[in-house]
Tab-separated table of C-alpha atoms in Angstrom:
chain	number	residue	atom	x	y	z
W	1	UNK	CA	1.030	-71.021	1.844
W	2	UNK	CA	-2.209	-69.757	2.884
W	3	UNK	CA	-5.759	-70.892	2.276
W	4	UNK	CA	-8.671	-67.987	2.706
W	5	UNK	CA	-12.332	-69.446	3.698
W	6	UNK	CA	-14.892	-66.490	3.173
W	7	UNK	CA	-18.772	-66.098	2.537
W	8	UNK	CA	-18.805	-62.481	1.835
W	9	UNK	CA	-18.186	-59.063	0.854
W	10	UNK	CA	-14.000	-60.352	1.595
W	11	UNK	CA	-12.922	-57.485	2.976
W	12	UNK	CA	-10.798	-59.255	5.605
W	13	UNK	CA	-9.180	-61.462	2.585
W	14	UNK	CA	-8.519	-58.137	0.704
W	15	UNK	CA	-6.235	-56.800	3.734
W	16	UNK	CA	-4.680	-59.980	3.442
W	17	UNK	CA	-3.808	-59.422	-0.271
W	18	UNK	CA	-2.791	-55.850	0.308
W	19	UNK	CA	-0.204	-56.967	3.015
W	20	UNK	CA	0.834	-59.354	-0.075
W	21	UNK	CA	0.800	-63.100	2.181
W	22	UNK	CA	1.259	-65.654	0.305
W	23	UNK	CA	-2.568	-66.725	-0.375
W	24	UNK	CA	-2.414	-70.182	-2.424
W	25	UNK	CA	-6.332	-70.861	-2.583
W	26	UNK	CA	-9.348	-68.986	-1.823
W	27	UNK	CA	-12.719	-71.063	-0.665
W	28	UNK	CA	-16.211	-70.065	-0.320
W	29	UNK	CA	-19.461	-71.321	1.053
W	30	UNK	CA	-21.120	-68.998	-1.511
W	31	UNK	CA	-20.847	-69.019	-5.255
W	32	UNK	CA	-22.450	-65.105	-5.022
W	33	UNK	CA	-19.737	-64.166	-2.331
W	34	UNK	CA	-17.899	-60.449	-3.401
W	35	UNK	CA	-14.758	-61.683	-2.160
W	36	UNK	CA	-14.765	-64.489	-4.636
W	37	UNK	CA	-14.056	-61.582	-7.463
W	38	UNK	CA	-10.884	-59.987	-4.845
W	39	UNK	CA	-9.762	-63.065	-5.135
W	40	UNK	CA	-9.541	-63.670	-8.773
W	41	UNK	CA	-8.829	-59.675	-9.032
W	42	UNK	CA	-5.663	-60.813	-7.167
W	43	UNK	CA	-4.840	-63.773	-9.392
W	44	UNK	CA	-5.533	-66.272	-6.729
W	45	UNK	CA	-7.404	-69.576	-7.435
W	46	UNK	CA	-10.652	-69.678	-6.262
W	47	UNK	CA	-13.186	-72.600	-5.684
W	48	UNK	CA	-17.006	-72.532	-4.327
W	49	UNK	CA	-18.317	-75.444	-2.014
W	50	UNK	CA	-21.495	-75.478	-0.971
W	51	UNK	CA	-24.002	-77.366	0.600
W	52	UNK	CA	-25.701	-77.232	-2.578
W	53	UNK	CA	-23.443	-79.526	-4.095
W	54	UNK	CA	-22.489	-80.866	-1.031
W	55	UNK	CA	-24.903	-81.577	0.991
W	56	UNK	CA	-23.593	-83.556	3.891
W	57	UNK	CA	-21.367	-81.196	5.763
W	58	UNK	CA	-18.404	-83.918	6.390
W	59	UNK	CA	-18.005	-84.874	2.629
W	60	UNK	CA	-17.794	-80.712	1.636
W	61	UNK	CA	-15.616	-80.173	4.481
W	62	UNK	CA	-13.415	-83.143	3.074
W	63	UNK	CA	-13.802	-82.010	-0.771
W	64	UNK	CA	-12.471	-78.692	0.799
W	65	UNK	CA	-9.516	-79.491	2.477
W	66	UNK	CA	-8.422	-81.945	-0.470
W	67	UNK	CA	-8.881	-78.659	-2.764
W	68	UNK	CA	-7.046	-76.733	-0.218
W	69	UNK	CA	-4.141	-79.605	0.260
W	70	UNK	CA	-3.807	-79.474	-3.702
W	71	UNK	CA	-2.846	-75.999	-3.688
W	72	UNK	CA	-0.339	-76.384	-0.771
W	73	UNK	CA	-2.065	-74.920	1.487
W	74	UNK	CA	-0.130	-74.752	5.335
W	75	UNK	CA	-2.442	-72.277	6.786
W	76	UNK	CA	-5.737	-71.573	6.596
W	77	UNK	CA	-7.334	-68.471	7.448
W	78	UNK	CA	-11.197	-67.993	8.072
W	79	UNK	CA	-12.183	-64.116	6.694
W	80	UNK	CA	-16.051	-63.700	7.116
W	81	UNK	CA	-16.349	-67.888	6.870
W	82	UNK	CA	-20.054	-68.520	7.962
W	83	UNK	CA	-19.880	-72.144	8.229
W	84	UNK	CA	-18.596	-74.243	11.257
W	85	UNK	CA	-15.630	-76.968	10.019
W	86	UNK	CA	-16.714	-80.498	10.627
W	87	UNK	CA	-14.235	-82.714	12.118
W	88	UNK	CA	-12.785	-83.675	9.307
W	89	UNK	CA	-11.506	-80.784	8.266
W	90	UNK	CA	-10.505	-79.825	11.494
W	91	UNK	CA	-8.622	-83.076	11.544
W	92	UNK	CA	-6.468	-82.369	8.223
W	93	UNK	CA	-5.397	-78.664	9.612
W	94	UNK	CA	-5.089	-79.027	13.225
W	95	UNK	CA	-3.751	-76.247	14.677
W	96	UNK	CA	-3.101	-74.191	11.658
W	97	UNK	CA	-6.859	-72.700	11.361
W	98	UNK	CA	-7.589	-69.076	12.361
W	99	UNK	CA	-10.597	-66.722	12.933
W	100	UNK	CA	-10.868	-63.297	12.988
W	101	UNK	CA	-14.337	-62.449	15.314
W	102	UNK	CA	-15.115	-58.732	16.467
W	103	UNK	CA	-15.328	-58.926	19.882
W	104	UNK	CA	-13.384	-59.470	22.962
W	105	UNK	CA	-13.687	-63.537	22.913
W	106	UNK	CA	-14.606	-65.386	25.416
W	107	UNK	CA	-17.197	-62.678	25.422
W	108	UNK	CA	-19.711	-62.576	22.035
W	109	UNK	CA	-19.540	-65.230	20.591
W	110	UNK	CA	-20.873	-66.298	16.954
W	111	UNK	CA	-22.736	-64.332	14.357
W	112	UNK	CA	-23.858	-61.242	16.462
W	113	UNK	CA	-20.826	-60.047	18.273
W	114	UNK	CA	-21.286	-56.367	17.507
W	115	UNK	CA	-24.950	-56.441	18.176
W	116	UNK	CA	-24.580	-58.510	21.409
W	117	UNK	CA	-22.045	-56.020	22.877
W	118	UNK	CA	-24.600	-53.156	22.092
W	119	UNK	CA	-26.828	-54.853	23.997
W	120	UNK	CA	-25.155	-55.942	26.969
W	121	UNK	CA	-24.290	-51.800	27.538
W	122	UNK	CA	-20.471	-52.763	27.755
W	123	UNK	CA	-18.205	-50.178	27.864
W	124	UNK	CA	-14.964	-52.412	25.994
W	125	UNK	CA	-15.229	-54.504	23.299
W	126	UNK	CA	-12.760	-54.842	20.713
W	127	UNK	CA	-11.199	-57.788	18.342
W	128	UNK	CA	-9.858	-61.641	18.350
W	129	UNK	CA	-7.929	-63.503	16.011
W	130	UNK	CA	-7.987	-67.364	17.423
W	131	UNK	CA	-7.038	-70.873	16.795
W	132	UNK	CA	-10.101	-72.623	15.696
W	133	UNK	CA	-11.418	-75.770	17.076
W	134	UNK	CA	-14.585	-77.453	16.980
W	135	UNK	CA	-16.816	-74.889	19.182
W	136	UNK	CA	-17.943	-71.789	18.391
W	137	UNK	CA	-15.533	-68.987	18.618
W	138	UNK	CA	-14.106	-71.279	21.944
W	139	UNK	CA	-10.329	-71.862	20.153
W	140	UNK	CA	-7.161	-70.647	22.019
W	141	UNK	CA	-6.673	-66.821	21.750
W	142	UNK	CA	-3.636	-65.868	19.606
W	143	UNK	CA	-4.210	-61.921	19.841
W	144	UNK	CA	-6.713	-59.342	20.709
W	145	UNK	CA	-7.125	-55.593	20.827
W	146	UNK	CA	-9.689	-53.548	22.706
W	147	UNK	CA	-11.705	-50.890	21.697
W	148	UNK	CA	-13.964	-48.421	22.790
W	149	UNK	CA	-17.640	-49.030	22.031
W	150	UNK	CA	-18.882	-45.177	21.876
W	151	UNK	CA	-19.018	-43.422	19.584
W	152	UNK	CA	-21.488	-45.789	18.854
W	153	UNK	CA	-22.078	-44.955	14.924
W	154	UNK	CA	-18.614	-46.148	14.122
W	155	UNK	CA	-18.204	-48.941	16.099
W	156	UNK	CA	-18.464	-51.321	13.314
W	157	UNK	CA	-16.421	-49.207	11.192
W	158	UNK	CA	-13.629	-49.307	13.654
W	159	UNK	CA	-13.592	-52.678	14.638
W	160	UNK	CA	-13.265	-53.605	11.188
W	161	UNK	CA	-10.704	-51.051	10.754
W	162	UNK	CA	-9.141	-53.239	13.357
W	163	UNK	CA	-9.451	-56.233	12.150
W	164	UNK	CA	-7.946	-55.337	8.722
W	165	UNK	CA	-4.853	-54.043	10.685
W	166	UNK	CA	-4.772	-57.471	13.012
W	167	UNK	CA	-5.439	-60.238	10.436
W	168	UNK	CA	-2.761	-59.689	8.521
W	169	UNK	CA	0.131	-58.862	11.116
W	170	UNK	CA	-1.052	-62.475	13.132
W	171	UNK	CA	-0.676	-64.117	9.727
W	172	UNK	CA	2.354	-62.918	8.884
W	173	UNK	CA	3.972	-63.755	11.854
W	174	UNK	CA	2.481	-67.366	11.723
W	175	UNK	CA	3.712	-67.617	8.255
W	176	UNK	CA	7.103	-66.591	9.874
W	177	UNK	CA	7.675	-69.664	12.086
């Protein structure tokens, strides 16, 4: 069973959905976050936990993954997640946390991939799903495609594109072993 962590608009968790993986639970750092309504669209439980409520990292991190555990969640995914995991909750899904992160990792990491690329002039950048561990976008590449930056205007349109397509296809096969 899968476990989505998102902040956003969800448009990563809603490729998920369409490919129909078994999504158990659905967390967010934001109680305003679009793909909180996907979510509950799709029937799937959802939860908020933020560091309004919570407002030592560490103890929303553990409320989390006890929230998560609860609804039998094996994998976690991170779709548009804007929060580094503490420790703990590393600790309690070891090596069954991934990250989606537009850009050619090591290369771009954090918040400003697309941006970042723009403005180093490279030709190449593309998409990453990864393990995640306790740096920054530093986790163990699982899979990643390249992509042209020009045309420039649709860059972020494609890479998302790409990462709607790539997501779901590394879950699925993870959900497969």
């Amino acid at each position: 069973m899968i476990g989505v962590l998102v902040s956003g608009r969800g448009t990563n968790l809603q490729a998920l959905i369409d490919e129909g993986l078994p999504i158990a639970a659905v967390a967010s750092s934001r109680n305003d976050a679009y793909a909180l309504v996907r979510a509950r669209a799709a029937g799937v439980p959802t939860a908020t936990f933020s560091l309004d409520c919570h407002p030592i990292r560490e103890e929303r991190d553990l409320v989390m993954a006890t929230w998560l555990e609860e609804h039998r969640v094996e994998l976690v995914v991170l779709a548009g997640y804007m929060h580094l995991l503490t420790a703990p909750f590393l600790e309690r899904f070891r090596g069954r946390i991934v990250n989606v992160h537009p850009s050619l990792l090591p290369a771009f990491p954090g918040t400003k991939a697309i941006e970042d690329a723009l403005a180093a002039g490279v030709e190449t950048t593309g998409v990453t799903v990864h393990y995640v561990d306790e740096g920054i976008d530093t986790g163990p590449v699982i899979r990643q495609e390249l992509l042209p930056v020009e045309p420039r205007e649709t860059l972020e349109e494609r890479i998302h594109a790409v990462e709607h397509r790539l997501l779901p296809a590394v879950v699925s096969e993870l959900c497969a072993r």
